[in-house]
Amino acid sequence: MSIKLDLTTAGNPDLSGYQALVTQIHQKIQSKTGTGSDYLGWSTWPFDYDKTEFNKVKALAKTIQEKAEVLVVCGIGGSYLGTRAALEMIQGLYPSRKLDIVFLGNTFSSTYIVQALDRIKDKNVYVNVISKSGTTTETAMAFRLLKQFLETKYGKEEAKKRIIATTDKARGTLKTFADKEGYATLTIPDDIGGRYSVLTSVGLLPIAAAGIDIDAMMEGAKQAANDCMSDDLETNTAYQYAVMRRLLEKEGKSVELLVSYESQMAMVAEWWKQLFGESEGKENKGLFPASVNFSTDLHSMGQFVQEGKKILFETLLLVKKPMLDMTFPEDIDNLDSMNYLSGKTLSEVNLAAMKGTLIAHHDEAGIPNMILTLDDFSAKSFGYMAQWFFTACGMSVYMLNVNPFNQPGVEVYKKNMFKLLGKI
Ligand code: PA5
């Protein structure tokens, strides 16, 4: 289990000049003394996560599996993206599981909300409302609708048994609300912020309810934490990636394009965008994290990458072993002239598309390409990847002299919206 990092097509520079800075930041992360150090809990979480809480997650997940047809996951940002990323990466976009998982609380879109409520109306429903602050408007709005829906459908007492609130252990409206109503509650650790929280109860409950092995996920995370223990830039791939981002930025790049070749990785890219965008886009600094899914987006964004303004570099997030595969069949008439692919597996064709694109983008268009390779789509790989990216993100953002764990800019739209809506 690992993430391989290949820098050959990113100029393969000598990174040793950054060793002293990396060591200094590494020590701050390890001793939890850097800026925003109150939120460095993720760095040791795979070793010291709360096992009692973990077992409570498993028990609640079992109840949901036994009793529900639909689990509504009500949350936004870090209280939503990691869960969806894990579900899609590990189970694919058309999973065969019994439990339908519906996401709410992640938008004000009226059509989305009404359609989602309509989809669940005749089903046996459980709700997991997730908010660390307990005050997020999108989530609180959807939760009121869900609560009223459950109460109308099942009555007040039964509705209470179908709601699980994942929130701060003491603060926030949701905590007070949950205690008053007597909902089952799960806790988000004080020292882990939203976008670093997928490996806490935030992600673990819905992920376990979907039938995914959360022990394996935490095992993968632990392995990544162990692999990232050393500050040695020769061996710590997360730190190599962190430094390379800053180097490419220095060379004039302002956009990092995360590229995947698997449709089930699209939400991983959304999760990654939040992690890096919200962590480093401050004080007029930071790379803009963008993403594409090839070959799909080669037919849209591929043109810009090949011939547009040279503002970006690519980070390929590849997965060695496909979840499923098949061999392309022979056709006796060959009217579509596709017999040149007969006998090849679909994944061989995908690999050829990746190699051909790498030559086009790197060799021919001069775009630096870092290549990250995961072993497979397993829960263990997801856990490894999440912890590895947390580590890389912490290092890379600290290198900018920015606090990776706050998001002051997010408050600005809220302030204006509340004024417009007459909130006092
Ligand atoms: O990373 C973060 O802290 C944010 O993106 C939050 O996850 C997001 O705003 C949702 O917040 P909350 O869980 O408090 O509802």
XYZ file of C-alpha atoms and ligand atoms in Angstrom:
439
model
C 0.000 0.000 0.000
C 1.447 3.354 -1.047
C 1.144 6.358 -3.271
C 3.895 6.371 -5.879
C 5.078 9.785 -6.980
C 6.840 10.144 -10.305
C 8.433 13.505 -11.001
C 10.153 12.535 -14.265
C 7.660 14.510 -16.325
C 7.713 17.442 -13.905
C 11.352 18.314 -14.534
C 12.642 15.999 -11.782
C 14.324 18.879 -9.944
C 16.708 18.553 -7.035
C 14.533 19.247 -3.978
C 17.296 19.055 -1.400
C 17.527 22.844 -1.115
C 14.137 22.743 0.620
C 15.146 20.146 3.216
C 15.849 22.644 6.013
C 12.502 24.406 5.571
C 10.667 21.095 5.352
C 12.341 19.855 8.523
C 11.385 23.033 10.369
C 7.725 22.783 9.317
C 7.655 19.025 9.921
C 8.719 19.595 13.517
C 5.951 22.151 13.969
C 3.362 19.719 12.614
C 4.645 16.841 14.735
C 4.777 18.881 17.926
C 1.482 20.561 17.012
C 2.911 24.033 17.407
C 2.439 25.610 13.954
C -0.034 28.430 13.207
C -3.526 27.063 13.679
C -2.039 24.220 15.757
C -5.370 23.708 17.529
C -6.451 21.965 14.327
C -3.526 19.597 13.823
C -5.422 16.629 15.286
C -5.552 14.896 11.875
C -1.763 14.364 11.970
C -1.972 11.713 14.709
C -5.621 10.685 14.272
C -4.918 7.277 12.607
C -2.944 6.328 15.756
C -5.123 7.832 18.462
C -8.689 7.886 17.154
C -11.384 7.237 19.748
C -12.122 3.478 19.643
C -15.312 3.763 21.723
C -16.706 6.281 19.256
C -15.539 4.037 16.385
C -17.538 1.115 17.789
C -20.562 3.368 18.246
C -20.264 4.283 14.548
C -20.242 0.600 13.624
C -23.303 -0.152 15.769
C -25.280 2.776 14.299
C -24.228 1.788 10.773
C -25.551 -1.737 11.427
C -28.902 -0.371 12.616
C -29.177 1.787 9.499
C -28.317 -1.186 7.272
C -30.908 -3.363 8.970
C -33.706 -0.813 9.111
C -33.375 1.794 6.364
C -33.858 1.878 2.616
C -32.428 5.384 2.376
C -29.844 7.234 4.423
C -29.943 10.983 3.953
C -26.560 12.561 4.615
C -27.220 16.205 5.445
C -24.053 18.335 5.380
C -21.849 20.595 3.263
C -18.143 21.188 2.579
C -16.017 19.007 4.808
C -19.174 17.516 6.288
C -20.133 16.113 2.869
C -17.415 15.950 0.219
C -15.160 13.315 1.778
C -18.045 10.927 2.327
C -19.226 11.216 -1.233
C -15.656 10.904 -2.521
C -15.138 7.686 -0.548
C -18.452 6.137 -1.578
C -17.897 6.819 -5.265
C -14.230 5.871 -5.329
C -14.708 2.601 -3.453
C -18.074 1.463 -4.800
C -18.271 3.146 -8.209
C -21.027 5.336 -9.635
C -23.625 2.574 -9.988
C -23.149 0.612 -6.771
C -25.129 -2.554 -6.161
C -25.677 -1.914 -2.429
C -29.175 -2.071 -0.928
C -28.993 1.242 0.921
C -29.659 4.328 -1.188
C -27.633 7.331 -0.013
C -29.069 10.765 -0.736
C -27.191 14.017 -0.063
C -28.947 17.110 1.249
C -27.867 20.211 3.125
C -25.189 20.939 0.519
C -27.055 23.558 -1.537
C -29.800 26.191 -1.567
C -30.955 24.954 -4.987
C -34.728 24.691 -4.662
C -35.063 22.130 -7.448
C -32.380 19.895 -5.964
C -33.945 20.016 -2.497
C -37.512 19.389 -3.682
C -36.421 16.553 -5.973
C -34.392 14.895 -3.229
C -37.326 15.098 -0.792
C -39.573 13.631 -3.453
C -37.158 10.761 -4.051
C -37.266 9.679 -0.404
C -40.959 10.270 0.328
C -42.151 6.653 0.022
C -38.996 5.094 1.429
C -37.890 3.946 4.852
C -35.604 6.833 5.822
C -32.826 7.521 8.344
C -31.049 10.886 8.534
C -27.467 11.706 9.489
C -27.167 15.456 9.978
C -23.533 16.562 10.090
C -22.197 19.977 11.056
C -19.139 20.775 13.124
C -20.194 24.357 13.819
C -23.821 23.314 14.091
C -24.865 26.595 12.510
C -24.358 26.151 8.755
C -27.395 27.546 6.956
C -27.620 25.124 3.999
C -27.496 22.188 6.402
C -29.822 23.679 9.033
C -32.397 24.576 6.370
C -32.440 21.081 4.868
C -32.497 19.516 8.318
C -35.642 21.394 9.330
C -37.315 20.067 6.165
C -36.112 16.549 6.907
C -37.215 16.679 10.535
C -40.696 17.800 9.576
C -40.802 15.134 6.862
C -39.850 12.403 9.354
C -42.285 13.657 11.999
C -45.167 13.742 9.527
C -44.306 10.287 8.236
C -43.470 8.497 11.497
C -44.635 10.714 14.358
C -42.385 12.685 16.710
C -41.073 9.811 18.819
C -40.164 7.473 15.953
C -38.641 10.394 14.007
C -36.200 10.995 16.867
C -34.950 7.405 16.605
C -34.187 7.909 12.919
C -31.944 10.955 13.316
C -28.244 10.816 14.106
C -26.471 14.126 14.660
C -22.716 14.354 14.082
C -21.401 17.563 15.584
C -19.095 19.246 18.090
C -19.084 17.614 21.514
C -20.301 20.711 23.343
C -20.832 23.788 21.165
C -23.331 24.888 18.522
C -27.059 24.905 17.887
C -27.105 21.363 16.543
C -25.608 19.936 19.733
C -28.144 21.719 21.950
C -30.923 20.714 19.564
C -29.834 17.051 19.463
C -29.540 16.816 23.248
C -32.952 18.389 23.730
C -34.608 16.059 21.218
C -32.653 13.005 22.399
C -31.066 12.106 19.043
C -28.148 9.704 18.902
C -25.039 11.840 18.554
C -21.547 11.345 17.204
C -18.673 13.671 17.928
C -16.333 15.598 15.665
C -13.021 16.061 17.510
C -12.240 19.630 18.580
C -8.854 19.595 16.896
C -9.940 18.389 13.441
C -11.458 20.910 11.029
C -14.164 20.173 8.443
C -12.046 19.441 5.386
C -9.704 17.205 7.411
C -12.552 15.197 8.948
C -13.494 12.398 6.541
C -11.748 9.796 8.727
C -13.742 10.848 11.810
C -17.417 10.031 12.506
C -18.270 12.664 9.869
C -17.331 10.262 7.077
C -17.162 6.975 8.907
C -20.879 6.571 9.713
C -22.266 6.961 6.185
C -19.271 5.107 4.737
C -19.782 2.157 7.106
C -23.547 2.218 6.494
C -22.763 1.808 2.793
C -21.035 -1.469 3.683
C -17.450 -0.248 3.362
C -14.770 -1.682 5.650
C -13.847 1.269 7.897
C -11.242 -0.798 9.778
C -9.362 -1.183 6.498
C -9.782 2.525 5.798
C -8.213 3.471 9.130
C -5.480 0.882 8.554
C -4.610 2.603 5.262
C -4.567 5.987 6.983
C -2.265 4.602 9.660
C 0.115 3.294 7.045
C 0.232 6.721 5.381
C 0.816 8.429 8.730
C 3.690 6.015 9.366
C 5.138 6.565 5.890
C 4.963 10.342 6.424
C 6.673 10.266 9.840
C 10.065 11.127 8.421
C 11.009 14.626 7.345
C 13.427 13.208 4.767
C 12.621 14.720 1.381
C 14.340 11.771 -0.299
C 11.689 9.372 0.961
C 8.596 11.299 2.073
C 6.510 11.470 -1.103
C 3.824 13.690 0.476
C 6.494 16.290 1.210
C 8.005 15.896 -2.270
C 4.587 16.653 -3.752
C 4.126 19.592 -1.351
C 7.462 21.110 -2.360
C 6.917 20.483 -6.076
C 3.667 22.469 -5.957
C 5.518 25.449 -4.547
C 8.368 25.059 -7.051
C 5.993 24.997 -10.014
C 4.225 28.041 -8.588
C 7.582 29.812 -8.434
C 8.093 28.926 -12.077
C 4.963 30.937 -12.863
C 2.158 28.366 -12.707
C -1.022 29.488 -10.973
C -3.350 26.513 -11.536
C -2.950 22.905 -10.415
C -5.110 20.620 -12.518
C -5.866 17.300 -10.829
C -6.350 14.751 -13.584
C -7.944 11.380 -13.228
C -8.839 8.739 -15.783
C -11.602 7.071 -13.786
C -15.141 8.470 -13.564
C -15.450 7.274 -9.960
C -12.642 9.683 -8.958
C -14.540 12.860 -9.855
C -15.734 13.434 -6.278
C -12.262 12.699 -4.921
C -11.192 15.650 -7.050
C -13.970 17.793 -5.534
C -12.815 16.787 -2.048
C -9.182 17.539 -2.978
C -10.190 20.954 -4.371
C -11.803 21.893 -1.072
C -8.828 20.629 0.920
C -6.267 22.635 -1.022
C -8.412 25.613 -2.095
C -9.812 26.394 1.324
C -6.512 25.697 3.050
C -4.227 27.870 0.942
C -6.311 30.457 -0.884
C -5.636 33.307 1.554
C -3.724 36.594 1.728
C -3.751 36.752 -2.093
C -1.689 33.552 -2.197
C -2.131 29.997 -3.408
C -2.510 27.819 -6.465
C -6.029 27.553 -7.873
C -6.994 23.870 -7.588
C -8.959 22.682 -10.612
C -9.808 19.225 -11.892
C -10.637 17.271 -15.021
C -11.706 13.736 -15.692
C -10.036 12.283 -18.780
C -10.708 11.096 -21.375
C -14.184 12.673 -20.923
C -12.798 16.189 -20.498
C -10.200 15.786 -23.237
C -13.191 16.508 -25.449
C -13.788 19.808 -23.670
C -10.900 21.125 -21.577
C -8.212 19.181 -23.448
C -7.988 21.972 -26.005
C -7.077 24.563 -23.350
C -4.513 22.311 -21.735
C -2.856 21.587 -25.069
C -2.804 25.052 -26.576
C -4.175 27.600 -24.085
C -2.342 30.030 -21.810
C 0.508 28.285 -19.989
C -0.792 28.897 -16.473
C -1.188 25.341 -15.278
C 0.555 22.150 -14.353
C -1.098 18.749 -14.112
C -1.148 16.311 -11.203
C -2.213 12.907 -12.439
C -4.024 10.781 -9.864
C -3.862 7.296 -11.367
C -5.086 3.983 -9.985
C -3.099 0.907 -10.969
C -5.811 -1.741 -10.709
C -9.283 -1.036 -12.114
C -12.253 -2.095 -10.033
C -13.875 -3.822 -13.002
C -12.758 -4.625 -16.527
C -13.779 -6.453 -19.682
C -12.346 -7.475 -23.022
C -13.472 -5.644 -26.130
C -15.205 -8.063 -28.502
C -14.480 -8.909 -32.138
C -17.202 -8.097 -34.687
C -17.240 -10.103 -37.859
C -18.581 -7.239 -40.035
C -16.409 -4.553 -38.413
C -18.709 -1.845 -39.794
C -17.494 0.535 -37.071
C -13.812 -0.232 -37.893
C -13.215 -0.898 -34.198
C -11.697 -4.366 -34.569
C -8.235 -2.925 -33.916
C -9.282 -2.945 -30.263
C -10.646 -6.502 -30.242
C -9.025 -8.668 -27.585
C -7.774 -5.667 -25.622
C -9.215 -4.901 -22.200
C -11.009 -1.586 -21.645
C -8.385 -0.659 -19.073
C -5.617 -1.186 -21.661
C -7.363 1.320 -23.903
C -7.693 3.772 -20.969
C -3.974 3.350 -20.234
C -3.094 4.079 -23.851
C -5.237 7.241 -23.676
C -3.332 8.284 -20.553
C 0.091 7.619 -22.116
C -0.846 9.367 -25.365
C -2.153 12.379 -23.442
C 0.958 12.561 -21.282
C 3.106 12.752 -24.422
C 0.781 15.403 -25.898
C 0.610 17.544 -22.764
C 4.127 17.116 -21.412
C 6.398 16.376 -24.357
C 4.547 18.412 -26.966
C 2.896 21.252 -24.997
C 5.532 21.517 -22.261
C 3.085 21.163 -19.335
C 4.743 19.798 -16.176
C 3.040 16.567 -15.063
C 3.427 15.051 -11.609
C 2.173 11.475 -11.482
C 0.615 9.999 -8.342
C -0.358 6.324 -8.486
C -2.627 4.536 -6.035
C -2.686 0.736 -5.863
C -6.433 0.214 -6.191
C -9.908 1.490 -5.301
C -10.060 -0.190 -1.898
C -11.110 1.349 1.404
C -7.519 0.965 2.540
C -6.261 2.978 -0.434
C -8.831 5.694 0.236
C -7.671 5.958 3.862
C -4.056 6.065 2.750
C -4.772 8.732 0.142
C -6.763 10.947 2.528
C -4.051 10.956 5.187
C -1.318 11.450 2.560
C -3.091 14.491 1.082
C -3.719 15.987 4.567
C 0.023 15.742 5.231
C 0.985 17.159 1.829
C -1.519 19.978 2.208
C -0.319 20.954 5.695
C 3.294 21.079 4.508
C 2.587 22.857 1.235
C 0.421 25.562 2.830
C 2.792 26.161 5.738
C 5.491 26.727 3.099
C 3.418 29.738 1.998
C 3.354 31.049 5.553
C -0.409 30.729 5.660
C -2.675 29.121 8.290
C -3.992 25.955 6.561
C -6.849 25.425 9.004
C -9.057 28.508 8.927
C -11.323 29.903 6.199
C -12.040 33.557 7.041
C -13.007 34.385 3.454
C -16.032 32.073 3.575
C -17.775 34.394 6.030
C -18.063 37.263 3.524
C -20.875 35.808 1.394
C -22.708 34.698 4.526
C -22.666 38.200 5.993
C -24.193 39.675 2.828
C -26.739 36.894 2.445
C -27.903 37.162 6.070
C -28.364 40.908 5.617
C -30.451 40.326 2.483
C -32.556 37.694 4.258
C -33.104 39.856 7.344
C -31.295 37.590 9.824
C -30.646 39.365 13.087
O -13.426 22.884 6.066
C -14.295 23.504 6.677
O -14.184 23.769 7.880
C -15.575 23.954 5.994
O -15.550 23.761 4.637
C -16.762 23.218 6.599
O -16.577 21.844 6.456
C -18.095 23.610 5.970
O -18.247 24.998 5.951
C -19.250 23.010 6.759
O -19.178 23.384 8.093
P -19.963 22.677 9.263
O -19.515 21.274 9.372
O -19.633 23.487 10.465
O -21.431 22.758 8.916
